[in-house]
Coordinates of C-alpha atoms in Angstrom, one line a residue:
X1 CA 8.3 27.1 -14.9
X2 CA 7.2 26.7 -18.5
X3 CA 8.4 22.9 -18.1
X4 CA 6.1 22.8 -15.4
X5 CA 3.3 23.6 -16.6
X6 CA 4.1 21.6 -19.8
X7 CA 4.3 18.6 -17.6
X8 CA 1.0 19.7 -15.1
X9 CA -0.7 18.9 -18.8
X10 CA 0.7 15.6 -19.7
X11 CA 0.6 14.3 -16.5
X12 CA -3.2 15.5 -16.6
X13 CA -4.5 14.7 -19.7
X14 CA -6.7 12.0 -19.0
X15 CA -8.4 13.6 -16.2
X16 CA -9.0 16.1 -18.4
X17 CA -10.3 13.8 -20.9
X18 CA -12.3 12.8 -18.2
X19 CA -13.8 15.9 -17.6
X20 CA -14.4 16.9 -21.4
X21 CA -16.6 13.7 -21.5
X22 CA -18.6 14.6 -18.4
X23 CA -19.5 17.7 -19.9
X24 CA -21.5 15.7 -22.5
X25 CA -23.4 14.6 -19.6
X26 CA -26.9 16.2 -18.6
X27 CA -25.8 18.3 -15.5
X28 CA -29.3 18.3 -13.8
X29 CA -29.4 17.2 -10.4
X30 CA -25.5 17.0 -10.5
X31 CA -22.7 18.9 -8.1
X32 CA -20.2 20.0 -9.3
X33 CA -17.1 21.7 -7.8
X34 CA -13.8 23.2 -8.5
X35 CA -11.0 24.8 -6.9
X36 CA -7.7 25.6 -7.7
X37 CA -5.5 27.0 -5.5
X38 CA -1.8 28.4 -5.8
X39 CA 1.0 27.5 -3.2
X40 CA 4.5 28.5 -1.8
X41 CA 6.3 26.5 0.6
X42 CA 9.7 27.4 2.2
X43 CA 11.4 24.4 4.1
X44 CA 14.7 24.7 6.2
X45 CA 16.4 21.7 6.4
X46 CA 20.2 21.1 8.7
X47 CA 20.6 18.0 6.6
X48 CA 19.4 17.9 3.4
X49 CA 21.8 14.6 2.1
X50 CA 20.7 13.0 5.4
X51 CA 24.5 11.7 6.2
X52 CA 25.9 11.0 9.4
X53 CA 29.0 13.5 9.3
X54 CA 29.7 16.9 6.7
X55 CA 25.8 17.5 6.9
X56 CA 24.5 20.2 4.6
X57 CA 21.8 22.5 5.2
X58 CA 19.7 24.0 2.5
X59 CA 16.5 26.0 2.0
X60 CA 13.9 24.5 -0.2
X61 CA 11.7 26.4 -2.0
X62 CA 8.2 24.9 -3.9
X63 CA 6.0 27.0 -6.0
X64 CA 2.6 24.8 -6.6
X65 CA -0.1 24.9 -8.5
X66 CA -3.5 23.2 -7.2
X67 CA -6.7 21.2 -8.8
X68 CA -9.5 19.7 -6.7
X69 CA -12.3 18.8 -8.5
X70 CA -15.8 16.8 -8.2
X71 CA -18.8 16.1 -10.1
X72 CA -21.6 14.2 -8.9
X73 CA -24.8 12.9 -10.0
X74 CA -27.1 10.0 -10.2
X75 CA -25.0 8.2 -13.1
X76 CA -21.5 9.4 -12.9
X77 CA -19.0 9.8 -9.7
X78 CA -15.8 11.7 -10.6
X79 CA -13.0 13.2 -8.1
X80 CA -9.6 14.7 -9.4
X81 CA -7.0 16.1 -6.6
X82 CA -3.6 17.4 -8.3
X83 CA -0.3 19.1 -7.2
X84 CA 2.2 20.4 -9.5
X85 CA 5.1 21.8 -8.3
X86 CA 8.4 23.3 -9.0
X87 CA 11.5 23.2 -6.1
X88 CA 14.6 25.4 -5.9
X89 CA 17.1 23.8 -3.4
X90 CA 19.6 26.8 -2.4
X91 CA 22.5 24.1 -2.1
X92 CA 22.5 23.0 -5.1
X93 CA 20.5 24.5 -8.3
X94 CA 21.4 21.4 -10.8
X95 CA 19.0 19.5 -9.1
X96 CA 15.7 21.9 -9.6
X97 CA 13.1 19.9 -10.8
X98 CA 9.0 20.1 -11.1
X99 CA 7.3 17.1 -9.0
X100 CA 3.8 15.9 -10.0
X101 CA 1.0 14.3 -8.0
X102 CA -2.2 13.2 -9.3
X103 CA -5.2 10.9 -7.9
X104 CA -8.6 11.1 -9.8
X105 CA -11.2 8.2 -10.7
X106 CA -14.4 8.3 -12.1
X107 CA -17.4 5.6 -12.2
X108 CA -19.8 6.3 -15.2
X109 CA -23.3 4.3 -15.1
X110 CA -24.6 2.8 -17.8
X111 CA -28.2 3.6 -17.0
X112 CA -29.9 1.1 -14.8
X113 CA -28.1 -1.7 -16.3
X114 CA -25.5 -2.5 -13.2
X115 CA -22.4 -1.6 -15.8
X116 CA -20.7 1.3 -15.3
X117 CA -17.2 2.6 -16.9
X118 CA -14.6 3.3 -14.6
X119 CA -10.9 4.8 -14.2
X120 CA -8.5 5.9 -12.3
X121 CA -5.0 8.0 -12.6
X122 CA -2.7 7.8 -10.5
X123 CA 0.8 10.1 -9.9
X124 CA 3.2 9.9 -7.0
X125 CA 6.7 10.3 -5.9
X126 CA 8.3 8.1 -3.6
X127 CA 11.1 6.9 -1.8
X128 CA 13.3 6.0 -5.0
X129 CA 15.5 3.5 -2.5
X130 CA 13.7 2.6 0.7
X131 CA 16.6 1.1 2.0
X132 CA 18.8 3.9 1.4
X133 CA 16.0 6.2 3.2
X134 CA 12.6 5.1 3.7
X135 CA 11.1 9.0 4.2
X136 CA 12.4 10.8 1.3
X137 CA 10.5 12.9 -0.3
X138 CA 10.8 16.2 -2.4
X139 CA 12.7 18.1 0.6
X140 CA 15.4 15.2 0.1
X141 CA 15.5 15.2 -3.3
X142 CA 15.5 11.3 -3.8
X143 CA 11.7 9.9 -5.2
X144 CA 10.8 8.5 -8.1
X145 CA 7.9 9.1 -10.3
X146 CA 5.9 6.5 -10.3
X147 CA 2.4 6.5 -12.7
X148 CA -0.8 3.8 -12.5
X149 CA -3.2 4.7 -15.1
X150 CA -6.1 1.7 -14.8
X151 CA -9.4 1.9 -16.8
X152 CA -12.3 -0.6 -17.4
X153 CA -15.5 -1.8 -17.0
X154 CA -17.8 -3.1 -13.9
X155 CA -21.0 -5.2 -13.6
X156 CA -22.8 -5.0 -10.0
X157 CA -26.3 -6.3 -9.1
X158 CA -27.9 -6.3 -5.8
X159 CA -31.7 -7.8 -5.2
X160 CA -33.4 -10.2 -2.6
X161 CA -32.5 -13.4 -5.0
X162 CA -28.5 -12.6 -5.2
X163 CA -25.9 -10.2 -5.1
X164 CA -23.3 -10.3 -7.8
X165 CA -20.0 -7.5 -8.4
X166 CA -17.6 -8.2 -11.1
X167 CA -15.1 -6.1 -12.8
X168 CA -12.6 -6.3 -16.2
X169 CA -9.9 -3.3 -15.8
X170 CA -6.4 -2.7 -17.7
X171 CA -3.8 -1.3 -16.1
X172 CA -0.1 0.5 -17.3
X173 CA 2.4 1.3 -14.3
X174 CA 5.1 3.8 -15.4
X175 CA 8.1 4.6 -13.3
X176 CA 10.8 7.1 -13.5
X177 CA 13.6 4.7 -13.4
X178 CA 11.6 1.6 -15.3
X179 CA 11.9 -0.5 -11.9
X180 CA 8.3 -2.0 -10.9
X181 CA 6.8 -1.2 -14.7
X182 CA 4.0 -3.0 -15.4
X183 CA 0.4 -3.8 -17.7
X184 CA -1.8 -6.2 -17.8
X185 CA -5.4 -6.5 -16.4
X186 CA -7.5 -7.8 -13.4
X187 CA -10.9 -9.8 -13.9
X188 CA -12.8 -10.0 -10.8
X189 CA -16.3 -12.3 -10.4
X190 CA -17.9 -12.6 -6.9
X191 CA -21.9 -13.6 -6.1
X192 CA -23.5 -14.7 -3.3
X193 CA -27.3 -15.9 -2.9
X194 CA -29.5 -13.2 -1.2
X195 CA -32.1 -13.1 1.6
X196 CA -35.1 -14.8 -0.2
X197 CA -33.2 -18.0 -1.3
X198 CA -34.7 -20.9 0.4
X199 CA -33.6 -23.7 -0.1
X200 CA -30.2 -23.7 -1.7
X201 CA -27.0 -20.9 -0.8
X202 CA -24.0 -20.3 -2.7
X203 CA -20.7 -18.1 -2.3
X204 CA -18.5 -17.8 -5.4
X205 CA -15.0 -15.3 -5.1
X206 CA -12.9 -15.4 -8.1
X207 CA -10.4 -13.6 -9.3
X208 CA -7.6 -13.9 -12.9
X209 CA -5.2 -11.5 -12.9
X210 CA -2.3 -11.4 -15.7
X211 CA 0.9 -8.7 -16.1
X212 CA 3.8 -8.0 -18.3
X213 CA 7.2 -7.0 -17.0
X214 CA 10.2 -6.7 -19.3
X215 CA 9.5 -9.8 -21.2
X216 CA 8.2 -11.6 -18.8
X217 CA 4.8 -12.8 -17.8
X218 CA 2.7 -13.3 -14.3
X219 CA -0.8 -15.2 -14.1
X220 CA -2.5 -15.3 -11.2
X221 CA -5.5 -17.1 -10.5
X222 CA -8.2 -17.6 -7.3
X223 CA -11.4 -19.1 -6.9
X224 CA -13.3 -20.4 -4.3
X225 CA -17.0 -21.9 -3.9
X226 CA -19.4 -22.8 -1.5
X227 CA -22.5 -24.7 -2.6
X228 CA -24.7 -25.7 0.1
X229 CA -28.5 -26.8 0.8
X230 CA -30.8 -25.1 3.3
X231 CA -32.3 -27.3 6.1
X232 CA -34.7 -26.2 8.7
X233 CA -31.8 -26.1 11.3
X234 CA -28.8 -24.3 12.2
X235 CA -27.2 -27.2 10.0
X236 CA -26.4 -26.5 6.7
X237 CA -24.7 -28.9 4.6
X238 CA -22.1 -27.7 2.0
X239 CA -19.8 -28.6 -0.6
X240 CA -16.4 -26.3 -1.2
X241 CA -14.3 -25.8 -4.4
X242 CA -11.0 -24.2 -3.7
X243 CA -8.7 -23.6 -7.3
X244 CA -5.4 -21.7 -7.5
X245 CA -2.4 -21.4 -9.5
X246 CA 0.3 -18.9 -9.6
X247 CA 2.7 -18.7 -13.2
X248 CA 4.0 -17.5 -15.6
X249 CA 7.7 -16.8 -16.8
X250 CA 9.3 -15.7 -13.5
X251 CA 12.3 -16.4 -11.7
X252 CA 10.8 -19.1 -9.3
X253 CA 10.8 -23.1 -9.6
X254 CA 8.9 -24.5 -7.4
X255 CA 4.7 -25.3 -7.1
X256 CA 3.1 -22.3 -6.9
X257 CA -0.6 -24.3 -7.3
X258 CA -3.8 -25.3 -5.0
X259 CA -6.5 -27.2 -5.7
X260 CA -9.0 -28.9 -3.8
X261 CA -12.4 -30.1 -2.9
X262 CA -14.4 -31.2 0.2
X263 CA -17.6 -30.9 2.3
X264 CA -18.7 -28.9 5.3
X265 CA -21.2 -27.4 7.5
X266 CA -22.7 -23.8 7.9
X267 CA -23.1 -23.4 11.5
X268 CA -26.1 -20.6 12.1
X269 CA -25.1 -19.6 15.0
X270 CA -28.0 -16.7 15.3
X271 CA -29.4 -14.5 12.4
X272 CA -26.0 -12.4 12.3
X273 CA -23.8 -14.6 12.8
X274 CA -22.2 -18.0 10.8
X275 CA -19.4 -20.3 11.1
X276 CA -18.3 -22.8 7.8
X277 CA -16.2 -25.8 8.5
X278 CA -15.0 -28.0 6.2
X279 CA -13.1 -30.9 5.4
X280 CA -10.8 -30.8 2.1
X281 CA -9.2 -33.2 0.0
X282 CA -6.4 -31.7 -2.1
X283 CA -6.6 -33.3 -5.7
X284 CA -4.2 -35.0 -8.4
X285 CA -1.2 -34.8 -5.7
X286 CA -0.5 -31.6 -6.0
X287 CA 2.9 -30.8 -4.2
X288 CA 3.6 -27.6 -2.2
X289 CA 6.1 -25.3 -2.4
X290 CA 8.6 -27.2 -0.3
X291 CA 8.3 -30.6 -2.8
X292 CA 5.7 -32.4 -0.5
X293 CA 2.7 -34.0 -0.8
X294 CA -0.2 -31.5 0.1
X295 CA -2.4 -33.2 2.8
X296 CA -6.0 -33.2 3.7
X297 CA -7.0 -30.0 5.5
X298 CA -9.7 -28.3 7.8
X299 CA -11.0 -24.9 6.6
X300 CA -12.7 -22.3 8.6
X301 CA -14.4 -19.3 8.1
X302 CA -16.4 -16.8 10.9
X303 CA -19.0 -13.9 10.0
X304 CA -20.5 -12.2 12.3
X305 CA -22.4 -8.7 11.9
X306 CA -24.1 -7.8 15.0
X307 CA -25.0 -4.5 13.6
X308 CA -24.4 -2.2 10.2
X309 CA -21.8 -0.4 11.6
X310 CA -19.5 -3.3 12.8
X311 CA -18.5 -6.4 11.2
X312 CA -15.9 -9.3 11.7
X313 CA -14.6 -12.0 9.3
X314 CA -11.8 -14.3 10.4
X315 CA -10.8 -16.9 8.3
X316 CA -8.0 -20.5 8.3
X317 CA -7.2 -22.8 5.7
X318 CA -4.2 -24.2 3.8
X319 CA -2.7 -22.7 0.1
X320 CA 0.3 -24.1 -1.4
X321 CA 2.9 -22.1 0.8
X322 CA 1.2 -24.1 4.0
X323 CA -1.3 -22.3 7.0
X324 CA -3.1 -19.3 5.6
X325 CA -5.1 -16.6 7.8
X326 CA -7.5 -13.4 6.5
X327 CA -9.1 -11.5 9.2
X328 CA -11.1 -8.2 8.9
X329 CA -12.7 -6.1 11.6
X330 CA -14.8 -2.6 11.5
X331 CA -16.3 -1.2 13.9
X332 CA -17.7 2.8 14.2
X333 CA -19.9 4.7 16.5
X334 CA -20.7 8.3 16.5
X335 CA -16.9 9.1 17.7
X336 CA -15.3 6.2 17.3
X337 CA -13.5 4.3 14.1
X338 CA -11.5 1.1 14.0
X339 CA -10.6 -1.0 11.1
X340 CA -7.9 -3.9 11.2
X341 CA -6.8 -6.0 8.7
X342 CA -4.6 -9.0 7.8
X343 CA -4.3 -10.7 4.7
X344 CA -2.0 -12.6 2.7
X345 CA -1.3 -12.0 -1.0
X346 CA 1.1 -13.6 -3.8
X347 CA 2.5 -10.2 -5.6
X348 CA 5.1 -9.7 -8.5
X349 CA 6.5 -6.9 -10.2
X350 CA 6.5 -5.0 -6.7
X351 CA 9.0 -1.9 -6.1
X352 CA 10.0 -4.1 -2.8
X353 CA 13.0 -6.1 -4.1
X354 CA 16.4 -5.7 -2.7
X355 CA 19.3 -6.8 -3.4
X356 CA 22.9 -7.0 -1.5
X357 CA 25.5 -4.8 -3.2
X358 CA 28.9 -5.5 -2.4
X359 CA 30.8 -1.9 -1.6
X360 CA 34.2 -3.5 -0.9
X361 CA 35.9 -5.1 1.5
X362 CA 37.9 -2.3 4.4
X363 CA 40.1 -1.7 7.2
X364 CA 37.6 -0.5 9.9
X365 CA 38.6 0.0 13.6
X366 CA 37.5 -1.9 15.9
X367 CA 34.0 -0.7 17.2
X368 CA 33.2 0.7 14.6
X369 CA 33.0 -1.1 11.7
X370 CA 30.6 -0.5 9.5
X371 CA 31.2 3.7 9.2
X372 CA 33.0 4.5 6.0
X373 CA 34.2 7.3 7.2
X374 CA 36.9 6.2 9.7
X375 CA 37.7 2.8 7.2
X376 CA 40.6 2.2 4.4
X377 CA 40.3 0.3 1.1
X378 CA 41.8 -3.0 2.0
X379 CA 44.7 -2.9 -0.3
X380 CA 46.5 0.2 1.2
X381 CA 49.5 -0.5 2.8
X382 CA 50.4 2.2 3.8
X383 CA 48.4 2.7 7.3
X384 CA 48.9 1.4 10.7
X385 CA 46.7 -1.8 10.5
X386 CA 46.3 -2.4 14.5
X387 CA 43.3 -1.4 15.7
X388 CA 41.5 -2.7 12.2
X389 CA 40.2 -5.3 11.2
X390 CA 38.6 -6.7 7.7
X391 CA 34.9 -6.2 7.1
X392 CA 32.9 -6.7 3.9
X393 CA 30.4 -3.6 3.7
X394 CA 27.2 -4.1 1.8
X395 CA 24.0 -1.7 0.6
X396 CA 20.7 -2.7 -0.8
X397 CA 19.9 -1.5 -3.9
X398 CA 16.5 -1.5 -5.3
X399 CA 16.1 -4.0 -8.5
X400 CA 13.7 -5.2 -10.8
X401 CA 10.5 -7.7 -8.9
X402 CA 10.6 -10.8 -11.1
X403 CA 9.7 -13.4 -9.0
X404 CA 6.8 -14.2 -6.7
X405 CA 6.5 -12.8 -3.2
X406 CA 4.4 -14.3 -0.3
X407 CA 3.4 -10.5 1.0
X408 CA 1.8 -11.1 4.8
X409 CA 0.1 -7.7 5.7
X410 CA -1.7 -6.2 9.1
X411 CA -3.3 -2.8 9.1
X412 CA -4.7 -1.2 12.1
X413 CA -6.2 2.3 12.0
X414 CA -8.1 3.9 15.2
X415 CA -10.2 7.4 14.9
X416 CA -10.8 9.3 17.9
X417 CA -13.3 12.6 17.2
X418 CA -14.3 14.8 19.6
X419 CA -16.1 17.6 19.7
X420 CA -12.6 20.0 19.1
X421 CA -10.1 16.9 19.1
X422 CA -9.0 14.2 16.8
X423 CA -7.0 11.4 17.6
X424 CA -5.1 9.1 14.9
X425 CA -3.7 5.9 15.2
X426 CA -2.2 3.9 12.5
X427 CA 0.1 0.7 12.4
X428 CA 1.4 -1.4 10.3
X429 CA 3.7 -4.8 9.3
X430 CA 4.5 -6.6 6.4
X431 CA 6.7 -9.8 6.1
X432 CA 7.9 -10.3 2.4
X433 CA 9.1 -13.8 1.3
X434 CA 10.8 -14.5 -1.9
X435 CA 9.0 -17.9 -2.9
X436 CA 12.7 -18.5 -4.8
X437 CA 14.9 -18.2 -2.1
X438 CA 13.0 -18.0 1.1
X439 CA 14.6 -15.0 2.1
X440 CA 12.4 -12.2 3.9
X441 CA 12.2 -8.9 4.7
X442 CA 10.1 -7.0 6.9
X443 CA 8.6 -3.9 7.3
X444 CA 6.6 -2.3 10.1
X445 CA 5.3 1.1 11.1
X446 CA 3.4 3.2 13.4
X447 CA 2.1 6.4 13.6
X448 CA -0.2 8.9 16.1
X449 CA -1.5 12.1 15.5
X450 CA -3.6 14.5 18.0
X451 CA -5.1 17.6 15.9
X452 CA -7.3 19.8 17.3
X453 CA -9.2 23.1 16.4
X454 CA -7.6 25.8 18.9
X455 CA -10.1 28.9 17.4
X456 CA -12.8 29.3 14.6
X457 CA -9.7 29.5 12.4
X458 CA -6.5 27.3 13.9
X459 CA -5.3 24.6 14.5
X460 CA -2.8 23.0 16.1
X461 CA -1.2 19.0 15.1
X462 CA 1.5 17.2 17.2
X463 CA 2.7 13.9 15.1
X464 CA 4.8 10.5 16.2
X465 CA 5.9 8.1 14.1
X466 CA 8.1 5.0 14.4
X467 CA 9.2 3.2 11.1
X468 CA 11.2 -0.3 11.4
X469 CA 12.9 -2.1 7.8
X470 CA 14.9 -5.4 8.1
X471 CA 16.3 -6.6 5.0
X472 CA 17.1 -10.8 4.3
X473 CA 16.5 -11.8 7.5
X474 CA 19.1 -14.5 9.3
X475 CA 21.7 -14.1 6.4
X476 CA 24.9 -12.6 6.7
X477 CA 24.0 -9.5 5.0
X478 CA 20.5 -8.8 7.2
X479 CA 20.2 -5.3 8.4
X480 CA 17.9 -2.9 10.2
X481 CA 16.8 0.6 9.9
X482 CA 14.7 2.6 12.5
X483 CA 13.0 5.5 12.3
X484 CA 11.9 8.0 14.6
X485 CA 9.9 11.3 13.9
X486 CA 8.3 13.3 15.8
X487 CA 6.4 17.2 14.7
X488 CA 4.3 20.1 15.2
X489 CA 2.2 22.2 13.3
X490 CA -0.1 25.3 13.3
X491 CA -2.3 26.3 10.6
X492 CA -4.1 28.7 10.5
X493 CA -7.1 30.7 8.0
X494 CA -6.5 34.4 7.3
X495 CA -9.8 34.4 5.5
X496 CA -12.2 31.8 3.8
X497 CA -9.4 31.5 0.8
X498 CA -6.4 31.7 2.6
X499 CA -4.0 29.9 5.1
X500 CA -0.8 29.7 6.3
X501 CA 0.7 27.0 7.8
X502 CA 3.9 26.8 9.9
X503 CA 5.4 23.0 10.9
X504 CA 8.4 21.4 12.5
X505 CA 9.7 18.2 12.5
X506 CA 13.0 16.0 13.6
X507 CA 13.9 12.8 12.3
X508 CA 16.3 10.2 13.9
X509 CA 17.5 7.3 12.0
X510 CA 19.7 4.8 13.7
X511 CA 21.0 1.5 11.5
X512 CA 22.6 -1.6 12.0
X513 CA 25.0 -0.1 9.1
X514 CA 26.0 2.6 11.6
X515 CA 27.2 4.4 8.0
X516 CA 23.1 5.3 7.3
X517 CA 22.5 7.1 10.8
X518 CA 21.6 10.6 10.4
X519 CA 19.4 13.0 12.2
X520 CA 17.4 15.8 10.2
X521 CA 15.8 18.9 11.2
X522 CA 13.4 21.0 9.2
X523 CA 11.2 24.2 9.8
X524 CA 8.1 24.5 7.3
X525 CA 6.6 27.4 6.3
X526 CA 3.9 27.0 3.6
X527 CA 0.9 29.7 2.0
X528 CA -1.9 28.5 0.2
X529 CA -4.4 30.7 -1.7
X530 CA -7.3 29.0 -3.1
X531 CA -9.7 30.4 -6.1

């Protein structure tokens, strides 16, 4: 326990920084809160290895110590949540170990002057090998520490003549096993005209982004602007800029560039709603990613905002990997929240690269071919051979992101709140390309959850989730893994400060690689005692 609460510091000590310097703050007009809170958990679990055959049950055991903390006021914004705890696993004591979870930021205003100092910390554990299990977490005793600690400075204006945000902010990312490690910073500039311009309109969204893996470098760069001339019509005239260029000394060959010009329209379709159409011209003969000549392109972007509370923006044009799409829709009422998503981003230095590990070539019978368990290293001679046949078996192991990724991403969330009832709905894909090899993987999830308040003081959840990874798609070595998990849980308060909360849960894996099925069981008992 003394380890832990060693570590609880370390991993802490810029929030508490952080909260030493809001302290030389004037705390008029401010709230501020602060509660810790103690925990025990106790989780049952009939497969704790999560393997197909000689499953091994243990009883986990976590001991936790709890921060949430806030502090506002006119100038500064500050929020720390943190979880320290220490796990016992009955099966196997060499593996105790003290987990650590952090998220905090802060925004710091410079007086009236638009800048502000901001930060953020923030500590997780997760899945240390997706594609050896995508859910593991404490319980299963296979996560990896991962840390993002990202501090800088912002500039935001807002006024009837323009609107303008910008940002400069460094970041370090720290993992456990030094896979995805990464610093560098992010520069953002965007402005736009506002309401009172009258005769001349003007969009700019830039951002330069550069970051340092191992030796080697990624610089990526974006920009786009719009330029146009206000007429006494629904016609608007404009010209559009379009610059972008992805480098740096990375694994990948090919052009990773954009750059064009051309001129368009701003269609004012009513007072809340636009459409900009444009004709571009790439310049210098830049060359796509394929080798080819880029080509003259149409670009396309809708806004609409009927009211505050719902928006749309739906976008087309053409980058250097070819079509490109960005779409974005909100909409709330009193009861009801949807937000969907799609965008498409070039990433490096990800925790998402996998690679095919050769485990040997086997005798496997016939059926079942791809379950260690029932196969023979190839070069003994000494079995009865028919019934078998030959197969190469292959894992993914997780390895270092150094080259660039096309990253293609829809989110949907829905919130149903009633007046004792919540509904959740989330969903999920992402296609990863390797802009080296072309090879992708892909990822999609879903998940629903029903809560909903049975008394003054309970509460009762049932949860559903489905989760879906393909690895190198249409090669010999593509494989699947799904996911299926459904639970329950009751909570319950014995008082203002303290609540007990009882869950269950079953887990269902079934792979292409027969060798990674494995069902799971667990039964969760958890006590938290806030101060």
């Amino acid at each position: 326990m003394a380890t832990m609460a060693t570590d609880t510091v370390k991993q802490n000590k810029v929030a508490l920084a952080i909260c030493a310097t809001l302290l030389s703050y004037s705390t008029a007009a401010a709230d501020w809160q602060f509660t810790p809170s103690v925990s025990l958990e106790e989780t049952y679990t009939d497969n704790v290895a999560v393997t197909d055959t000689n499953e091994i049950s243990s009883l986990v055991s976590q001991a936790g110590l709890l921060f949430d903390s806030s502090y506002k006021s006119r100038l500064i914004d500050f929020n720390l949540k943190s979880k320290s705890v220490y796990a016992f696993y009955s099966h196997d004591h060499d593996i105790d170990n003290d987990f650590h979870e952090v998220k905090s930021d802060i925004t710091a205003k410079l007086g009236n002057s638009g800048f502000a100092v901001i930060g953020n910390v923030s500590v997780r554990n997760q899945s240390r090998n997706a594609a050896r299990n995508a859910l593991a977490d404490i319980v299963s005793a296979d996560t990896a520490r991962v840390e993002n600690y990202g501090a800088g400075l912002s500039y935001n204006v807002a006024n009837s003549e323009f609107q303008l945000t910008s940002s400069i902010i460094y970041s370090d990312i720290k993992t456990e096993d030094n896979i995805g490690e990464q610093n560098g910073f992010v520069a953002s500039l965007n402005t736009q005209n506002g309401n009172s311009a009258d005769h001349v309109f003007w969009n700019l969204q830039s951002n330069y982004q550069e970051r340092k893996n191992s030796g080697r470098k990624s610089e990526q760069y974006q920009a786009e602007l719009k330029i146009g001339w206000i007429t006494n019509w629904h016609i608007n005239p404009f010209i559009r800029y379009y610059d972008e260029d992805n480098s740096g000394t990375m694994a990948n060959s090919g052009t990773n560039e954009s750059n064009s010009y051309g001129i368009g329209v701003r269609w004012l379709i009513n007072p809340r709603m636009f459409l900009d159409i444009s004709y571009n011209n790439p310049i210098d003969d830049t060359v796509d990613i394929e080798g080819k000549e880029q080509k003259e392109y149409v670009d396309a972007t809708l806004n609409w905002q009927p009211t505050s509370r719902t928006s749309l923006e739906a976008s087309y044009s053409q980058r250097f990997f070819g079509d490109t799409y960005r779409f974005n829709l909100t909409h709330k009422n009193r009861r009801l929240t949807n937000t969907i998503s799609y965008d498409e981003r070039v990433l490096s230095f990800t925790r998402n690269n996998f690679a095919a590990i050769s485990q040997g070539i086997f005798w496997c019978p016939d059926g079942n071919a791809t379950n260690l368990e029932s196969c023979f290293i190839s070069g003994d001679s000494d079995i009865d051979q028919s019934g078998y046949r030959l197969v190469r078996i292959t894992d993914y192991q997780l390895v270092e992101d150094d080259v660039l990724s096309l990253n293609k991403t829809l989110n949907w969330r829905s919130e149903l709140s009633l007046t004792r009832t919540k509904f959740i709905f989330n969903a999920a894909t992402t296609e990863r390309e390797d802009l080296n090899t072309r090879i992708k993987n892909d990822s999609k999830r879903a998940s629903f959850e029903a809560s909903r308040r049975v008394s003054g003081r309970s509460n009762v959840k049932l949860t559903a989730s489905y989760t879906e990874n393909s690895f190198q798609l249409n090669t010999a070595d593509e494989r699947t893994d799904r996911y299926r998990q459904v639970g329950v849980g009751y909570d319950k308060s014995l008082n203002s400060n303290l609540t007990v909360k009882f869950d269950l849960r079953h887990v269902n894996r079934h792979s292409t690689d027969s060798q990674f099925n494995y069902d799971e069981g667990r039964v969760t008992l958890s006590i938290i005692k806030d101060f």
